[in-house]
PDB file of C-alpha atoms and ligand atoms in Angstrom:
ATOM      1  CA  UNK G   1      -8.828  14.959   3.004  1.00 89.00           C
ATOM      2  CA  UNK G   2     -10.416  18.217   2.803  1.00 88.00           C
ATOM      3  CA  UNK G   3     -13.669  18.085   3.312  1.00 87.00           C
ATOM      4  CA  UNK G   4     -14.744  19.777  -0.421  1.00 88.00           C
ATOM      5  CA  UNK G   5     -17.335  17.889  -2.925  1.00 88.00           C
ATOM      6  CA  UNK G   6     -16.136  16.872  -5.893  1.00 91.00           C
ATOM      7  CA  UNK G   7     -17.365  16.680  -9.330  1.00 92.00           C
ATOM      8  CA  UNK G   8     -17.099  13.864 -11.502  1.00 94.00           C
ATOM      9  CA  UNK G   9     -14.189  13.987 -14.262  1.00 96.00           C
ATOM     10  CA  UNK G  10     -14.863  11.038 -16.098  1.00 96.00           C
ATOM     11  CA  UNK G  11     -17.410   8.781 -15.954  1.00 95.00           C
ATOM     12  CA  UNK G  12     -17.713   4.810 -17.375  1.00 93.00           C
ATOM     13  CA  UNK G  13     -14.379   3.652 -16.277  1.00 93.00           C
ATOM     14  CA  UNK G  14     -13.641   0.184 -16.069  1.00 90.00           C
ATOM     15  CA  UNK G  15     -11.555  -2.702 -15.669  1.00 89.00           C
ATOM     16  CA  UNK G  16      -9.076  -2.552 -18.545  1.00 85.00           C
ATOM     17  CA  UNK G  17      -6.426  -4.660 -16.735  1.00 83.00           C
ATOM     18  CA  UNK G  18      -8.123  -7.587 -14.799  1.00 81.00           C
ATOM     19  CA  UNK G  19     -12.061  -7.060 -16.402  1.00 82.00           C
ATOM     20  CA  UNK G  20     -13.581  -6.765 -13.105  1.00 85.00           C
ATOM     21  CA  UNK G  21     -17.200  -6.377 -13.864  1.00 87.00           C
ATOM     22  CA  UNK G  22     -18.780  -2.866 -13.541  1.00 91.00           C
ATOM     23  CA  UNK G  23     -18.441   0.615 -14.327  1.00 93.00           C
ATOM     24  CA  UNK G  24     -17.290   3.555 -12.230  1.00 95.00           C
ATOM     25  CA  UNK G  25     -16.730   7.584 -12.309  1.00 96.00           C
ATOM     26  CA  UNK G  26     -13.578   8.941 -10.655  1.00 96.00           C
ATOM     27  CA  UNK G  27     -14.675  12.520  -9.030  1.00 96.00           C
ATOM     28  CA  UNK G  28     -11.561  15.516  -8.107  1.00 96.00           C
ATOM     29  CA  UNK G  29     -11.632  17.686  -5.143  1.00 95.00           C
ATOM     30  CA  UNK G  30     -12.998  21.367  -6.357  1.00 92.00           C
ATOM     31  CA  UNK G  31     -10.491  22.923  -4.097  1.00 93.00           C
ATOM     32  CA  UNK G  32      -7.464  23.263  -6.529  1.00 89.00           C
ATOM     33  CA  UNK G  33      -5.155  23.089  -3.592  1.00 92.00           C
ATOM     34  CA  UNK G  34      -5.932  19.392  -2.544  1.00 94.00           C
ATOM     35  CA  UNK G  35      -6.997  17.987  -6.010  1.00 95.00           C
ATOM     36  CA  UNK G  36      -7.609  14.302  -4.699  1.00 96.00           C
ATOM     37  CA  UNK G  37      -9.165  11.940  -6.975  1.00 97.00           C
ATOM     38  CA  UNK G  38     -11.544   9.188  -5.834  1.00 97.00           C
ATOM     39  CA  UNK G  39     -13.629   6.261  -7.142  1.00 96.00           C
ATOM     40  CA  UNK G  40     -17.279   6.682  -7.031  1.00 95.00           C
ATOM     41  CA  UNK G  41     -18.829   4.475  -6.364  1.00 93.00           C
ATOM     42  CA  UNK G  42     -16.641   3.079  -3.385  1.00 91.00           C
ATOM     43  CA  UNK G  43     -16.178  -0.564  -3.444  1.00 88.00           C
ATOM     44  CA  UNK G  44     -17.760  -2.109  -0.248  1.00 84.00           C
ATOM     45  CA  UNK G  45     -15.089  -2.639   2.189  1.00 79.00           C
ATOM     46  CA  UNK G  46     -16.741  -6.596   2.204  1.00 78.00           C
ATOM     47  CA  UNK G  47     -16.261  -7.250  -2.029  1.00 78.00           C
ATOM     48  CA  UNK G  48     -12.491  -5.357  -1.749  1.00 80.00           C
ATOM     49  CA  UNK G  49     -11.301  -9.204  -1.838  1.00 76.00           C
ATOM     50  CA  UNK G  50     -12.867  -9.689  -5.501  1.00 76.00           C
ATOM     51  CA  UNK G  51     -11.311  -7.164  -7.370  1.00 78.00           C
ATOM     52  CA  UNK G  52      -8.174  -8.794  -6.593  1.00 77.00           C
ATOM     53  CA  UNK G  53      -8.368 -12.486  -8.009  1.00 73.00           C
ATOM     54  CA  UNK G  54      -6.002 -12.316 -10.488  1.00 68.00           C
ATOM     55  CA  UNK G  55      -3.765  -9.511  -9.425  1.00 68.00           C
ATOM     56  CA  UNK G  56       0.269  -9.484 -10.694  1.00 62.00           C
ATOM     57  CA  UNK G  57       1.802  -9.814  -7.071  1.00 62.00           C
ATOM     58  CA  UNK G  58       0.333 -13.072  -6.580  1.00 58.00           C
ATOM     59  CA  UNK G  59       3.944 -14.603  -8.084  1.00 60.00           C
ATOM     60  CA  UNK G  60       7.405 -14.084  -7.369  1.00 55.00           C
ATOM     61  CA  UNK G  61       9.093 -13.476 -10.494  1.00 56.00           C
ATOM     62  CA  UNK G  62      12.889 -13.761 -10.110  1.00 56.00           C
ATOM     63  CA  UNK G  63      14.657 -10.803 -11.669  1.00 55.00           C
ATOM     64  CA  UNK G  64      16.540 -12.040 -14.632  1.00 54.00           C
ATOM     65  CA  UNK G  65      20.110 -11.521 -13.616  1.00 56.00           C
ATOM     66  CA  UNK G  66      21.309 -13.170 -16.826  1.00 64.00           C
ATOM     67  CA  UNK G  67      21.482 -10.639 -19.010  1.00 74.00           C
ATOM     68  CA  UNK G  68      24.940  -8.774 -18.561  1.00 78.00           C
ATOM     69  CA  UNK G  69      23.332  -5.135 -18.997  1.00 77.00           C
ATOM     70  CA  UNK G  70      20.843  -6.173 -15.721  1.00 79.00           C
ATOM     71  CA  UNK G  71      24.110  -7.249 -14.360  1.00 82.00           C
ATOM     72  CA  UNK G  72      25.967  -4.199 -14.733  1.00 83.00           C
ATOM     73  CA  UNK G  73      22.938  -2.011 -13.905  1.00 83.00           C
ATOM     74  CA  UNK G  74      22.812  -4.099 -10.292  1.00 85.00           C
ATOM     75  CA  UNK G  75      26.346  -3.351  -9.608  1.00 84.00           C
ATOM     76  CA  UNK G  76      25.707   0.623 -10.217  1.00 85.00           C
ATOM     77  CA  UNK G  77      22.510   0.248  -8.408  1.00 87.00           C
ATOM     78  CA  UNK G  78      23.829  -1.239  -5.425  1.00 85.00           C
ATOM     79  CA  UNK G  79      26.986   1.447  -5.828  1.00 85.00           C
ATOM     80  CA  UNK G  80      24.735   3.871  -5.815  1.00 87.00           C
ATOM     81  CA  UNK G  81      23.046   2.245  -2.502  1.00 87.00           C
ATOM     82  CA  UNK G  82      26.214   1.773  -0.753  1.00 85.00           C
ATOM     83  CA  UNK G  83      27.525   4.586  -1.090  1.00 84.00           C
ATOM     84  CA  UNK G  84      24.298   6.922  -0.247  1.00 86.00           C
ATOM     85  CA  UNK G  85      22.585   4.723   2.336  1.00 90.00           C
ATOM     86  CA  UNK G  86      25.974   3.362   4.075  1.00 86.00           C
ATOM     87  CA  UNK G  87      24.815   0.075   2.735  1.00 83.00           C
ATOM     88  CA  UNK G  88      28.197  -1.999   2.239  1.00 70.00           C
ATOM     89  CA  UNK G  89      27.026  -5.182   0.431  1.00 54.00           C
ATOM     90  CA  UNK G  90      29.400  -3.534  -2.180  1.00 54.00           C
ATOM     91  CA  UNK G  91      33.027  -2.710  -2.410  1.00 58.00           C
ATOM     92  CA  UNK G  92      32.138   0.348  -5.046  1.00 58.00           C
ATOM     93  CA  UNK G  93      31.137   3.414  -3.255  1.00 61.00           C
ATOM     94  CA  UNK G  94      32.309   6.983  -3.489  1.00 68.00           C
ATOM     95  CA  UNK G  95      31.356  10.447  -4.779  1.00 73.00           C
ATOM     96  CA  UNK G  96      31.474   9.145  -8.542  1.00 75.00           C
ATOM     97  CA  UNK G  97      28.625   7.086  -7.988  1.00 80.00           C
ATOM     98  CA  UNK G  98      25.927   9.834  -6.707  1.00 78.00           C
ATOM     99  CA  UNK G  99      27.166  12.119  -8.704  1.00 79.00           C
ATOM    100  CA  UNK G 100      26.887   9.852 -11.795  1.00 80.00           C
ATOM    101  CA  UNK G 101      23.390   8.848 -10.466  1.00 80.00           C
ATOM    102  CA  UNK G 102      22.194  12.810 -10.680  1.00 78.00           C
ATOM    103  CA  UNK G 103      22.801  12.981 -14.028  1.00 77.00           C
ATOM    104  CA  UNK G 104      20.831  10.392 -15.135  1.00 79.00           C
ATOM    105  CA  UNK G 105      17.100  11.244 -15.416  1.00 77.00           C
ATOM    106  CA  UNK G 106      15.261   9.417 -13.250  1.00 78.00           C
ATOM    107  CA  UNK G 107      17.833   7.113 -12.747  1.00 84.00           C
ATOM    108  CA  UNK G 108      18.573   8.006  -9.044  1.00 86.00           C
ATOM    109  CA  UNK G 109      15.170   8.389  -7.555  1.00 87.00           C
ATOM    110  CA  UNK G 110      14.704   4.657  -8.781  1.00 87.00           C
ATOM    111  CA  UNK G 111      17.769   3.557  -6.779  1.00 90.00           C
ATOM    112  CA  UNK G 112      16.564   5.807  -3.856  1.00 91.00           C
ATOM    113  CA  UNK G 113      13.579   3.468  -4.028  1.00 92.00           C
ATOM    114  CA  UNK G 114      15.103   0.184  -4.022  1.00 92.00           C
ATOM    115  CA  UNK G 115      15.837   0.653  -0.739  1.00 94.00           C
ATOM    116  CA  UNK G 116      13.088   2.456   0.242  1.00 94.00           C
ATOM    117  CA  UNK G 117      15.054   5.890   0.857  1.00 94.00           C
ATOM    118  CA  UNK G 118      16.133   3.486   4.223  1.00 95.00           C
ATOM    119  CA  UNK G 119      19.738   4.422   5.281  1.00 93.00           C
ATOM    120  CA  UNK G 120      21.632   1.431   6.928  1.00 91.00           C
ATOM    121  CA  UNK G 121      20.224   0.373   9.901  1.00 91.00           C
ATOM    122  CA  UNK G 122      21.173  -3.505  11.080  1.00 88.00           C
ATOM    123  CA  UNK G 123      19.253  -5.010  12.950  1.00 91.00           C
ATOM    124  CA  UNK G 124      16.308  -2.553  13.201  1.00 96.00           C
ATOM    125  CA  UNK G 125      12.784  -3.564  12.808  1.00 97.00           C
ATOM    126  CA  UNK G 126      10.588  -2.147   9.226  1.00 97.00           C
ATOM    127  CA  UNK G 127       7.043  -3.332   8.156  1.00 98.00           C
ATOM    128  CA  UNK G 128       6.257  -3.694   4.584  1.00 97.00           C
ATOM    129  CA  UNK G 129       2.630  -2.393   4.608  1.00 97.00           C
ATOM    130  CA  UNK G 130       1.408  -4.220   1.860  1.00 94.00           C
ATOM    131  CA  UNK G 131       4.208  -6.728   0.778  1.00 95.00           C
ATOM    132  CA  UNK G 132       3.044  -8.435  -2.455  1.00 91.00           C
ATOM    133  CA  UNK G 133       4.865 -11.624  -3.240  1.00 90.00           C
ATOM    134  CA  UNK G 134       8.091  -9.622  -1.111  1.00 93.00           C
ATOM    135  CA  UNK G 135      10.017  -8.762  -3.228  1.00 91.00           C
ATOM    136  CA  UNK G 136      11.683  -5.493  -1.117  1.00 94.00           C
ATOM    137  CA  UNK G 137      11.182  -7.197   2.002  1.00 96.00           C
ATOM    138  CA  UNK G 138      14.159  -9.747   0.580  1.00 94.00           C
ATOM    139  CA  UNK G 139      16.295  -6.867  -0.669  1.00 92.00           C
ATOM    140  CA  UNK G 140      15.735  -5.259   2.969  1.00 95.00           C
ATOM    141  CA  UNK G 141      16.729  -8.291   4.453  1.00 94.00           C
ATOM    142  CA  UNK G 142      19.486  -8.969   2.737  1.00 91.00           C
ATOM    143  CA  UNK G 143      20.673  -5.914   3.536  1.00 90.00           C
ATOM    144  CA  UNK G 144      20.451  -6.091   7.315  1.00 91.00           C
ATOM    145  CA  UNK G 145      16.849  -4.839   8.069  1.00 95.00           C
ATOM    146  CA  UNK G 146      14.332  -7.439   9.879  1.00 96.00           C
ATOM    147  CA  UNK G 147      11.732  -7.264   8.373  1.00 97.00           C
ATOM    148  CA  UNK G 148       7.981  -7.436   8.630  1.00 97.00           C
ATOM    149  CA  UNK G 149       4.991  -7.850   5.908  1.00 97.00           C
ATOM    150  CA  UNK G 150       1.376  -7.368   5.869  1.00 95.00           C
ATOM    151  CA  UNK G 151      -1.065  -7.811   3.000  1.00 93.00           C
ATOM    152  CA  UNK G 152      -4.472  -8.106   2.384  1.00 88.00           C
ATOM    153  CA  UNK G 153      -4.393 -10.518  -0.331  1.00 88.00           C
ATOM    154  CA  UNK G 154      -3.812 -14.185   0.911  1.00 89.00           C
ATOM    155  CA  UNK G 155      -2.744 -15.341  -2.505  1.00 88.00           C
ATOM    156  CA  UNK G 156       0.550 -12.383  -2.613  1.00 89.00           C
ATOM    157  CA  UNK G 157       1.014 -13.527   1.640  1.00 93.00           C
ATOM    158  CA  UNK G 158       1.866 -17.173   0.355  1.00 92.00           C
ATOM    159  CA  UNK G 159       4.189 -16.264  -2.065  1.00 91.00           C
ATOM    160  CA  UNK G 160       5.847 -14.419  -0.020  1.00 93.00           C
ATOM    161  CA  UNK G 161       5.650 -16.575   2.510  1.00 94.00           C
ATOM    162  CA  UNK G 162       7.076 -18.930   0.265  1.00 93.00           C
ATOM    163  CA  UNK G 163      10.334 -17.175   0.072  1.00 92.00           C
ATOM    164  CA  UNK G 164      10.376 -18.201   4.372  1.00 93.00           C
ATOM    165  CA  UNK G 165       9.371 -14.183   4.416  1.00 95.00           C
ATOM    166  CA  UNK G 166       7.134 -13.286   7.943  1.00 95.00           C
ATOM    167  CA  UNK G 167       4.201 -12.117   6.329  1.00 96.00           C
ATOM    168  CA  UNK G 168       0.994 -11.345   8.124  1.00 96.00           C
ATOM    169  CA  UNK G 169      -2.543 -11.307   6.400  1.00 94.00           C
ATOM    170  CA  UNK G 170      -5.051  -8.476   6.731  1.00 91.00           C
ATOM    171  CA  UNK G 171      -4.864  -5.126   7.087  1.00 91.00           C
ATOM    172  CA  UNK G 172      -2.541  -2.954   9.417  1.00 94.00           C
ATOM    173  CA  UNK G 173      -5.665  -1.545  11.460  1.00 91.00           C
ATOM    174  CA  UNK G 174      -6.549  -5.553  12.233  1.00 91.00           C
ATOM    175  CA  UNK G 175      -2.784  -6.469  13.213  1.00 92.00           C
ATOM    176  CA  UNK G 176      -2.120  -6.171  17.172  1.00 89.00           C
ATOM    177  CA  UNK G 177       1.409  -4.437  16.759  1.00 95.00           C
ATOM    178  CA  UNK G 178       2.361  -3.161  20.255  1.00 95.00           C
ATOM    179  CA  UNK G 179       2.747   1.109  19.385  1.00 96.00           C
ATOM    180  CA  UNK G 180       6.479   1.920  18.768  1.00 96.00           C
ATOM    181  CA  UNK G 181       6.973  -2.080  17.261  1.00 96.00           C
ATOM    182  CA  UNK G 182       8.698  -0.182  13.988  1.00 97.00           C
ATOM    183  CA  UNK G 183      11.737   1.768  13.803  1.00 97.00           C
ATOM    184  CA  UNK G 184      10.653   2.301   9.625  1.00 98.00           C
ATOM    185  CA  UNK G 185       7.525   1.576   7.652  1.00 98.00           C
ATOM    186  CA  UNK G 186       7.404   1.268   3.532  1.00 98.00           C
ATOM    187  CA  UNK G 187       4.387   1.152   1.465  1.00 97.00           C
ATOM    188  CA  UNK G 188       4.662   0.921  -2.150  1.00 95.00           C
ATOM    189  CA  UNK G 189       1.968   1.723  -4.316  1.00 95.00           C
ATOM    190  CA  UNK G 190      -0.044   0.905  -1.348  1.00 95.00           C
ATOM    191  CA  UNK G 191      -2.340   3.839   0.174  1.00 97.00           C
ATOM    192  CA  UNK G 192      -4.170   4.690  -3.282  1.00 96.00           C
ATOM    193  CA  UNK G 193      -5.419   1.058  -2.760  1.00 94.00           C
ATOM    194  CA  UNK G 194      -7.261   1.216   0.319  1.00 92.00           C
ATOM    195  CA  UNK G 195     -10.552   2.447   1.701  1.00 92.00           C
ATOM    196  CA  UNK G 196      -9.478   4.594   4.706  1.00 93.00           C
ATOM    197  CA  UNK G 197      -6.137   6.168   3.794  1.00 96.00           C
ATOM    198  CA  UNK G 198      -6.299   8.209   7.184  1.00 96.00           C
ATOM    199  CA  UNK G 199      -6.999   5.583   9.429  1.00 95.00           C
ATOM    200  CA  UNK G 200      -4.068   3.728   7.712  1.00 96.00           C
ATOM    201  CA  UNK G 201      -1.715   6.737   8.272  1.00 97.00           C
ATOM    202  CA  UNK G 202      -2.791   7.023  11.982  1.00 97.00           C
ATOM    203  CA  UNK G 203      -2.184   3.313  12.547  1.00 96.00           C
ATOM    204  CA  UNK G 204       1.545   3.894  10.672  1.00 97.00           C
ATOM    205  CA  UNK G 205       1.931   6.302  13.618  1.00 97.00           C
ATOM    206  CA  UNK G 206       1.303   4.395  16.887  1.00 97.00           C
ATOM    207  CA  UNK G 207       2.904   1.332  15.480  1.00 97.00           C
ATOM    208  CA  UNK G 208       6.156   3.926  14.548  1.00 97.00           C
ATOM    209  CA  UNK G 209       8.585   4.329  17.201  1.00 97.00           C
ATOM    210  CA  UNK G 210       8.316   8.353  17.829  1.00 97.00           C
ATOM    211  CA  UNK G 211      10.817   9.582  15.256  1.00 95.00           C
ATOM    212  CA  UNK G 212      10.480   6.434  13.202  1.00 97.00           C
ATOM    213  CA  UNK G 213      10.180   6.923   9.748  1.00 97.00           C
ATOM    214  CA  UNK G 214       7.457   6.747   6.776  1.00 98.00           C
ATOM    215  CA  UNK G 215       8.036   6.308   3.091  1.00 98.00           C
ATOM    216  CA  UNK G 216       5.773   5.508   1.112  1.00 97.00           C
ATOM    217  CA  UNK G 217       5.350   5.701  -2.940  1.00 97.00           C
ATOM    218  CA  UNK G 218       1.841   6.667  -4.786  1.00 97.00           C
ATOM    219  CA  UNK G 219       0.503   7.828  -8.599  1.00 98.00           C
ATOM    220  CA  UNK G 220       0.064  11.617  -8.448  1.00 98.00           C
ATOM    221  CA  UNK G 221      -3.117  13.198  -9.414  1.00 97.00           C
ATOM    222  CA  UNK G 222      -1.340  16.346 -11.253  1.00 97.00           C
ATOM    223  CA  UNK G 223       1.514  14.244 -13.128  1.00 97.00           C
ATOM    224  CA  UNK G 224       2.410  14.987 -17.060  1.00 97.00           C
ATOM    225  CA  UNK G 225       0.818  11.108 -17.747  1.00 97.00           C
ATOM    226  CA  UNK G 226      -2.530  12.126 -16.074  1.00 97.00           C
ATOM    227  CA  UNK G 227      -2.389  15.528 -18.031  1.00 97.00           C
ATOM    228  CA  UNK G 228      -1.591  14.262 -21.194  1.00 97.00           C
ATOM    229  CA  UNK G 229      -3.685  10.530 -21.480  1.00 96.00           C
ATOM    230  CA  UNK G 230      -6.728  11.812 -19.312  1.00 96.00           C
ATOM    231  CA  UNK G 231      -9.045   8.650 -18.642  1.00 95.00           C
ATOM    232  CA  UNK G 232      -6.354   6.186 -20.443  1.00 95.00           C
ATOM    233  CA  UNK G 233      -3.927   7.311 -17.784  1.00 96.00           C
ATOM    234  CA  UNK G 234      -2.546   4.003 -15.907  1.00 94.00           C
ATOM    235  CA  UNK G 235      -2.122   5.428 -13.087  1.00 95.00           C
ATOM    236  CA  UNK G 236      -6.152   5.877 -12.390  1.00 95.00           C
ATOM    237  CA  UNK G 237      -6.091   1.972 -12.315  1.00 93.00           C
ATOM    238  CA  UNK G 238     -10.099   1.697 -11.736  1.00 91.00           C
ATOM    239  CA  UNK G 239     -11.974   0.286  -9.372  1.00 92.00           C
ATOM    240  CA  UNK G 240      -8.733  -0.969  -7.248  1.00 92.00           C
ATOM    241  CA  UNK G 241      -7.324   2.820  -7.488  1.00 95.00           C
ATOM    242  CA  UNK G 242      -9.950   4.384  -4.643  1.00 96.00           C
ATOM    243  CA  UNK G 243      -8.319   7.702  -3.893  1.00 97.00           C
ATOM    244  CA  UNK G 244      -5.379   9.078  -5.761  1.00 98.00           C
ATOM    245  CA  UNK G 245      -3.301  12.115  -4.169  1.00 98.00           C
ATOM    246  CA  UNK G 246      -1.343  14.942  -5.394  1.00 98.00           C
ATOM    247  CA  UNK G 247       1.738  16.061  -3.394  1.00 97.00           C
ATOM    248  CA  UNK G 248      -0.182  18.734  -1.741  1.00 97.00           C
ATOM    249  CA  UNK G 249      -3.341  15.585  -0.632  1.00 97.00           C
ATOM    250  CA  UNK G 250      -0.874  13.431   0.908  1.00 97.00           C
ATOM    251  CA  UNK G 251       0.311  16.603   2.803  1.00 96.00           C
ATOM    252  CA  UNK G 252      -2.299  17.592   4.392  1.00 96.00           C
ATOM    253  CA  UNK G 253      -3.298  14.163   5.269  1.00 96.00           C
ATOM    254  CA  UNK G 254      -0.390  13.115   6.920  1.00 97.00           C
ATOM    255  CA  UNK G 255      -0.146  15.885   9.129  1.00 96.00           C
ATOM    256  CA  UNK G 256      -3.905  15.037  10.320  1.00 95.00           C
ATOM    257  CA  UNK G 257      -2.210  11.759  11.132  1.00 97.00           C
ATOM    258  CA  UNK G 258       0.401  13.595  12.871  1.00 97.00           C
ATOM    259  CA  UNK G 259       3.595  12.926  11.033  1.00 97.00           C
ATOM    260  CA  UNK G 260       6.180  15.773  11.651  1.00 96.00           C
ATOM    261  CA  UNK G 261       8.950  16.597   9.454  1.00 97.00           C
ATOM    262  CA  UNK G 262       7.352  15.981   6.208  1.00 97.00           C
ATOM    263  CA  UNK G 263       9.279  15.361   2.220  1.00 97.00           C
ATOM    264  CA  UNK G 264       7.168  15.576  -0.465  1.00 97.00           C
ATOM    265  CA  UNK G 265       8.152  15.162  -3.815  1.00 96.00           C
ATOM    266  CA  UNK G 266       7.172  13.840  -7.479  1.00 96.00           C
ATOM    267  CA  UNK G 267       9.274  11.657  -9.463  1.00 94.00           C
ATOM    268  CA  UNK G 268       9.640  10.429 -12.749  1.00 93.00           C
ATOM    269  CA  UNK G 269      11.110   7.273 -11.234  1.00 88.00           C
ATOM    270  CA  UNK G 270       8.684   3.981 -13.341  1.00 89.00           C
ATOM    271  CA  UNK G 271       7.930   6.868 -15.861  1.00 94.00           C
ATOM    272  CA  UNK G 272       8.320   4.704 -18.655  1.00 91.00           C
ATOM    273  CA  UNK G 273       6.289   1.506 -17.817  1.00 91.00           C
ATOM    274  CA  UNK G 274       3.125   4.608 -16.675  1.00 94.00           C
ATOM    275  CA  UNK G 275       3.630   6.452 -20.221  1.00 95.00           C
ATOM    276  CA  UNK G 276       3.922   3.552 -22.226  1.00 93.00           C
ATOM    277  CA  UNK G 277       0.808   1.669 -20.686  1.00 93.00           C
ATOM    278  CA  UNK G 278      -0.991   4.777 -20.964  1.00 95.00           C
ATOM    279  CA  UNK G 279      -0.299   5.167 -24.459  1.00 94.00           C
ATOM    280  CA  UNK G 280      -1.097   1.300 -25.006  1.00 91.00           C
ATOM    281  CA  UNK G 281      -4.927   2.157 -23.736  1.00 92.00           C
ATOM    282  CA  UNK G 282      -5.531   5.179 -24.910  1.00 93.00           C
ATOM    283  CA  UNK G 283      -4.622   3.837 -28.324  1.00 92.00           C
ATOM    284  CA  UNK G 284      -5.659   0.471 -28.151  1.00 88.00           C
ATOM    285  CA  UNK G 285      -8.549   0.616 -25.593  1.00 83.00           C
ATOM    286  CA  UNK G 286      -6.618  -2.428 -23.851  1.00 80.00           C
ATOM    287  CA  UNK G 287      -4.088  -2.591 -21.374  1.00 78.00           C
ATOM    288  CA  UNK G 288      -1.622  -4.876 -20.000  1.00 73.00           C
ATOM    289  CA  UNK G 289       1.187  -5.696 -17.124  1.00 73.00           C
ATOM    290  CA  UNK G 290       4.156  -3.535 -18.725  1.00 77.00           C
ATOM    291  CA  UNK G 291       5.811  -6.100 -20.833  1.00 78.00           C
ATOM    292  CA  UNK G 292       9.421  -4.309 -21.658  1.00 78.00           C
ATOM    293  CA  UNK G 293      10.866  -4.466 -25.104  1.00 82.00           C
ATOM    294  CA  UNK G 294      12.930  -2.803 -27.233  1.00 85.00           C
ATOM    295  CA  UNK G 295       9.835  -0.536 -28.353  1.00 86.00           C
ATOM    296  CA  UNK G 296       8.571  -0.135 -24.987  1.00 86.00           C
ATOM    297  CA  UNK G 297      11.827   0.701 -23.590  1.00 85.00           C
ATOM    298  CA  UNK G 298      13.111   3.598 -26.185  1.00 90.00           C
ATOM    299  CA  UNK G 299      10.154   4.734 -26.342  1.00 93.00           C
ATOM    300  CA  UNK G 300       9.595   4.779 -23.159  1.00 91.00           C
ATOM    301  CA  UNK G 301      13.111   5.748 -21.911  1.00 89.00           C
ATOM    302  CA  UNK G 302      12.988   9.453 -24.247  1.00 93.00           C
ATOM    303  CA  UNK G 303       9.808   9.857 -22.915  1.00 94.00           C
ATOM    304  CA  UNK G 304      10.980   9.680 -18.713  1.00 92.00           C
ATOM    305  CA  UNK G 305      13.677  12.387 -20.111  1.00 92.00           C
ATOM    306  CA  UNK G 306      11.433  14.113 -21.648  1.00 94.00           C
ATOM    307  CA  UNK G 307       8.862  13.834 -17.805  1.00 95.00           C
ATOM    308  CA  UNK G 308      12.328  14.739 -16.278  1.00 93.00           C
ATOM    309  CA  UNK G 309      13.172  17.809 -17.955  1.00 92.00           C
ATOM    310  CA  UNK G 310       9.859  19.153 -17.293  1.00 94.00           C
ATOM    311  CA  UNK G 311       9.705  18.262 -13.333  1.00 94.00           C
ATOM    312  CA  UNK G 312      12.755  21.238 -13.683  1.00 92.00           C
ATOM    313  CA  UNK G 313      10.024  23.768 -14.309  1.00 95.00           C
ATOM    314  CA  UNK G 314       7.206  21.729 -12.794  1.00 96.00           C
ATOM    315  CA  UNK G 315       8.281  20.042  -9.831  1.00 96.00           C
ATOM    316  CA  UNK G 316       4.559  18.700  -9.117  1.00 96.00           C
ATOM    317  CA  UNK G 317       4.511  16.338 -12.157  1.00 96.00           C
ATOM    318  CA  UNK G 318       6.265  13.606 -11.920  1.00 96.00           C
ATOM    319  CA  UNK G 319       4.530  10.442 -12.456  1.00 96.00           C
ATOM    320  CA  UNK G 320       4.531   9.501  -8.853  1.00 96.00           C
ATOM    321  CA  UNK G 321       4.815  11.239  -5.359  1.00 97.00           C
ATOM    322  CA  UNK G 322       7.031  10.459  -2.952  1.00 96.00           C
ATOM    323  CA  UNK G 323       6.591  11.290   0.777  1.00 97.00           C
ATOM    324  CA  UNK G 324       8.980  10.476   3.750  1.00 97.00           C
ATOM    325  CA  UNK G 325       8.098  11.694   6.761  1.00 97.00           C
ATOM    326  CA  UNK G 326       8.647  11.262  11.127  1.00 97.00           C
ATOM    327  CA  UNK G 327       6.250   9.424  13.776  1.00 94.00           C
TER     328      UNK G 327
HETATM  329 ZN1  LIG B 401     -10.378  17.905  -1.174  1.00 75.65          ZN
END
């Protein structure tokens, strides 16, 4: 990103999640103002598919709507998005819910990310790069967006197509989308997985309409969780996370790709599951996909609130970087 060299900060990392064989180091940029982390050795592009044989986006898990608590949460979330982003699929609206959301640590950004910070623009074109099994596409389609998806994982593409969604297989660079095709592009935890993030952002810029919006979320190398758990931090995820950004590194990369009006922040959205998984790995040497239980939920909530408090004094310490910009 900045051209500086990096030193290995972790050695002998292995895949604790899906058991891909090998050992990797993680390097960190020597420039404190950049702080990018990257995997060493970098997998060859042709071997990337083998890292995703057992990935968790292969199935669309329908959210359980049976629980009354979940139903209340969904009503509140939907009311907030209606009010904040101009969607009107719910008759609740207004100032109260927006202020309520501000009082709940991390909940507001979680809700912002549930529509990927996209204001209502019925009939506009959005591209979900790295759409996985299509959960976000489905929600945005219900809210009036014309949704298009893309993923390099054939099983994820199949799962999304089974929902009736229009999804292509491959990388953005390989597609022949015309210049200025989309009003918005979203990338949820994607940029850390690609071999050439700069090319990816340049391609986004090319296929966005002038002034079109790019929104992405990615793990934050400066997060409290990384400081606390080091090599056990969930965000490292070797060998699938090839680059792990800081707010500064993503800013620099996006400027290089020609984006304007950058908004970069860090958030505690999903900190509960990231911190819980990191704790499991540091204690047991094992990592499994996050499962909600009373224990993980209660512990995670307390930790997410703690991180939210920390964020008041250290705004760069959230678990995720949330990045928004205009083409
Ligand atoms: Zn750097």
